[in-house]
Amino acid sequence: MRGTIFRTDWGWVGLAATERGVRAVVLPKATKRAVERELRRVANGNSTPTFVLPPQGGGKYLRAAHEAIIAYLQGRARTFDLPLDLDGQPSFRVKVWKVLQRIPYGRVRSYGWVARKVGKPQAARAIGGACGANPVPLLVPCHRVVAGDGSLGGFSGGVGVKKRLLRLEGLTPK
């Protein structure tokens, strides 16, 4: 597994990828060290990423994710077409994340809506848990999931980042 940490206008961002796809995304943080700690944690403990500078030596998925995330955070891209390496993740979470990938840019859906889409209409809290465990935020847009009353709910990257992401997509969060 290879990883990289890079600076954006939003802060430091981290990525990890295998030969199968993107394994982890760490949302913007104030320091490089904070991103490195989080990247090691979300890389699923299977192996510690070898850190490289993109695009040299990072493999095609790491380079592609680096470019795509920069374009997204600059408002130049709306979708991600990258393979994900979700090996070892529970099947319920993977099912939830596939539904989240279908939420269009600039739109939000409720935890209850996602629960109904995965065939578990009473599982809104479990949906929140799957969103919180998402190792590849942005690529799986958990920031587009809100509470039934339209309030933001939680977000692994912090509610401030969630608000900023929704504003980037043209929304006015509650």
Coordinates of C-alpha atoms in Angstrom, one line a residue:
M1 CA 0.0 0.0 0.0
R2 CA 1.2 3.5 -0.9
G3 CA 0.1 6.7 0.7
T4 CA 0.6 10.4 0.2
I5 CA 0.0 13.6 2.1
F6 CA -0.4 16.8 0.3
R7 CA -1.4 20.4 0.9
T8 CA -4.5 22.0 -0.5
D9 CA -6.3 25.3 0.1
W10 CA -8.5 23.4 2.5
G11 CA -5.6 22.0 4.5
W12 CA -3.5 18.8 4.5
V13 CA -5.1 15.8 2.8
G14 CA -4.1 12.1 2.8
L15 CA -4.6 9.2 0.5
A16 CA -3.7 5.5 0.5
A17 CA -4.1 3.1 -2.4
T18 CA -3.3 -0.5 -3.3
E19 CA -2.9 -2.1 -6.7
R20 CA -6.7 -2.7 -6.5
G21 CA -7.9 0.9 -5.8
V22 CA -8.1 3.7 -3.3
R23 CA -8.1 2.4 0.3
A24 CA -8.3 5.5 2.4
V25 CA -8.9 9.3 2.2
V26 CA -8.2 11.6 5.1
L27 CA -10.1 14.8 4.8
P28 CA -8.4 18.2 5.3
K29 CA -6.7 18.8 8.6
A30 CA -4.5 21.6 9.9
T31 CA -1.3 19.7 10.1
K32 CA 0.6 17.1 8.1
R33 CA 1.2 15.1 11.3
A34 CA -2.5 14.9 12.1
V35 CA -3.2 13.5 8.6
E36 CA -0.4 11.0 8.8
R37 CA -1.8 9.6 12.1
E38 CA -5.3 9.4 10.7
L39 CA -4.1 7.8 7.4
R40 CA -2.3 5.1 9.3
R41 CA -5.5 4.5 11.4
V42 CA -8.0 4.4 8.4
A43 CA -5.7 2.3 6.2
N44 CA -7.5 -0.5 8.0
G45 CA -4.5 -1.8 9.9
N46 CA -3.6 -4.2 7.1
S47 CA -0.3 -2.5 6.5
T48 CA 1.3 0.8 7.1
P49 CA 1.4 2.9 3.9
T50 CA 4.7 3.7 2.3
F51 CA 4.5 7.4 1.8
V52 CA 5.4 8.9 -1.6
L53 CA 5.1 12.2 -3.3
P54 CA 2.5 12.2 -6.1
P55 CA 2.6 11.7 -8.9
Q56 CA 6.0 10.0 -8.8
G57 CA 6.0 6.4 -7.6
G58 CA 2.5 6.3 -6.2
G59 CA 0.8 4.0 -8.6
K60 CA -2.0 4.9 -11.0
Y61 CA -4.8 5.0 -8.4
L62 CA -2.9 7.2 -5.9
R63 CA -2.0 9.6 -8.7
A64 CA -5.5 9.6 -10.1
A65 CA -7.1 10.2 -6.7
H66 CA -4.6 13.0 -5.9
E67 CA -5.6 14.8 -9.1
A68 CA -9.3 14.2 -8.7
I69 CA -9.5 15.4 -5.1
I70 CA -7.5 18.5 -5.9
A71 CA -9.9 19.2 -8.8
Y72 CA -13.0 18.6 -6.6
L73 CA -11.8 20.8 -3.8
Q74 CA -11.1 23.6 -6.3
G75 CA -14.6 23.2 -7.7
R76 CA -13.4 21.9 -11.1
A77 CA -14.8 18.3 -10.7
R78 CA -18.1 16.9 -9.6
T79 CA -17.7 13.2 -9.8
F80 CA -15.1 10.5 -9.0
D81 CA -14.5 7.5 -11.3
L82 CA -11.9 5.6 -9.3
P83 CA -11.8 2.0 -8.2
L84 CA -12.0 1.5 -4.4
D85 CA -10.3 -1.2 -2.4
L86 CA -12.8 -2.0 0.3
D87 CA -11.4 -5.4 1.0
G88 CA -12.2 -6.6 4.5
Q89 CA -15.0 -4.1 5.1
P90 CA -18.4 -5.5 6.3
S91 CA -20.9 -6.2 3.5
F92 CA -23.6 -3.9 5.1
R93 CA -21.2 -1.0 5.0
V94 CA -20.2 -1.7 1.4
K95 CA -23.8 -1.8 0.4
V96 CA -24.5 1.5 2.1
W97 CA -21.4 3.1 0.5
K98 CA -22.6 2.0 -3.0
V99 CA -25.9 3.8 -2.4
L100 CA -24.0 6.9 -1.2
Q101 CA -22.0 6.9 -4.5
R102 CA -25.3 7.4 -6.3
I103 CA -26.2 10.6 -4.5
P104 CA -25.7 13.4 -7.1
Y105 CA -23.3 16.3 -6.6
G106 CA -25.2 19.2 -5.1
R107 CA -27.9 17.0 -3.5
V108 CA -28.4 15.6 -0.1
R109 CA -30.4 12.6 1.1
S110 CA -31.5 11.6 4.6
Y111 CA -30.2 8.7 6.7
G112 CA -33.7 7.3 6.5
W113 CA -33.7 7.5 2.7
V114 CA -30.4 5.6 2.5
A115 CA -31.8 3.0 5.0
R116 CA -34.8 2.4 2.7
K117 CA -32.5 2.1 -0.4
V118 CA -30.5 -0.7 1.3
G119 CA -33.7 -2.5 2.3
K120 CA -33.4 -1.7 6.0
P121 CA -36.0 1.1 6.6
Q122 CA -35.5 1.1 10.4
A123 CA -31.7 1.2 10.2
A124 CA -31.1 5.0 10.0
R125 CA -28.7 4.9 12.9
A126 CA -26.8 2.0 11.4
I127 CA -26.5 4.1 8.2
G128 CA -24.9 6.8 10.3
G129 CA -22.5 4.3 11.7
A130 CA -21.6 3.2 8.1
C131 CA -21.1 6.8 7.1
G132 CA -18.9 7.4 10.1
A133 CA -16.8 4.3 9.2
N134 CA -16.4 5.3 5.6
P135 CA -12.6 5.1 4.8
V136 CA -12.9 7.0 1.5
P137 CA -14.9 10.2 2.2
L138 CA -15.4 12.4 -0.9
L139 CA -15.1 9.3 -3.1
V140 CA -18.0 7.9 -1.2
P141 CA -19.8 11.2 -0.5
C142 CA -21.1 10.6 3.1
H143 CA -21.1 14.4 3.5
R144 CA -24.3 14.4 1.3
V145 CA -26.2 12.5 4.0
V146 CA -28.2 14.6 6.5
A147 CA -30.8 14.0 9.2
G148 CA -34.5 13.7 8.3
D149 CA -35.2 17.2 9.5
G150 CA -32.4 18.6 7.2
S151 CA -29.9 19.2 9.9
L152 CA -26.4 18.1 9.2
G153 CA -26.0 15.2 11.6
G154 CA -22.5 14.1 12.2
F155 CA -19.4 13.8 9.9
S156 CA -16.1 12.0 10.4
G157 CA -14.2 15.1 9.1
G158 CA -16.1 17.5 11.4
V159 CA -19.3 19.4 10.9
G160 CA -17.4 22.5 9.7
V161 CA -15.8 20.5 6.8
K162 CA -19.2 19.0 6.0
K163 CA -20.7 22.5 5.8
R164 CA -17.9 23.7 3.6
L165 CA -18.2 20.6 1.2
L166 CA -22.0 21.2 0.9
R167 CA -21.4 24.9 0.2
L168 CA -18.8 23.9 -2.5
E169 CA -21.6 21.9 -4.1
G170 CA -23.9 24.9 -4.1
L171 CA -26.0 24.0 -1.0
T172 CA -26.9 26.1 2.0
P173 CA -26.6 23.8 5.0
K174 CA -28.8 24.3 8.1

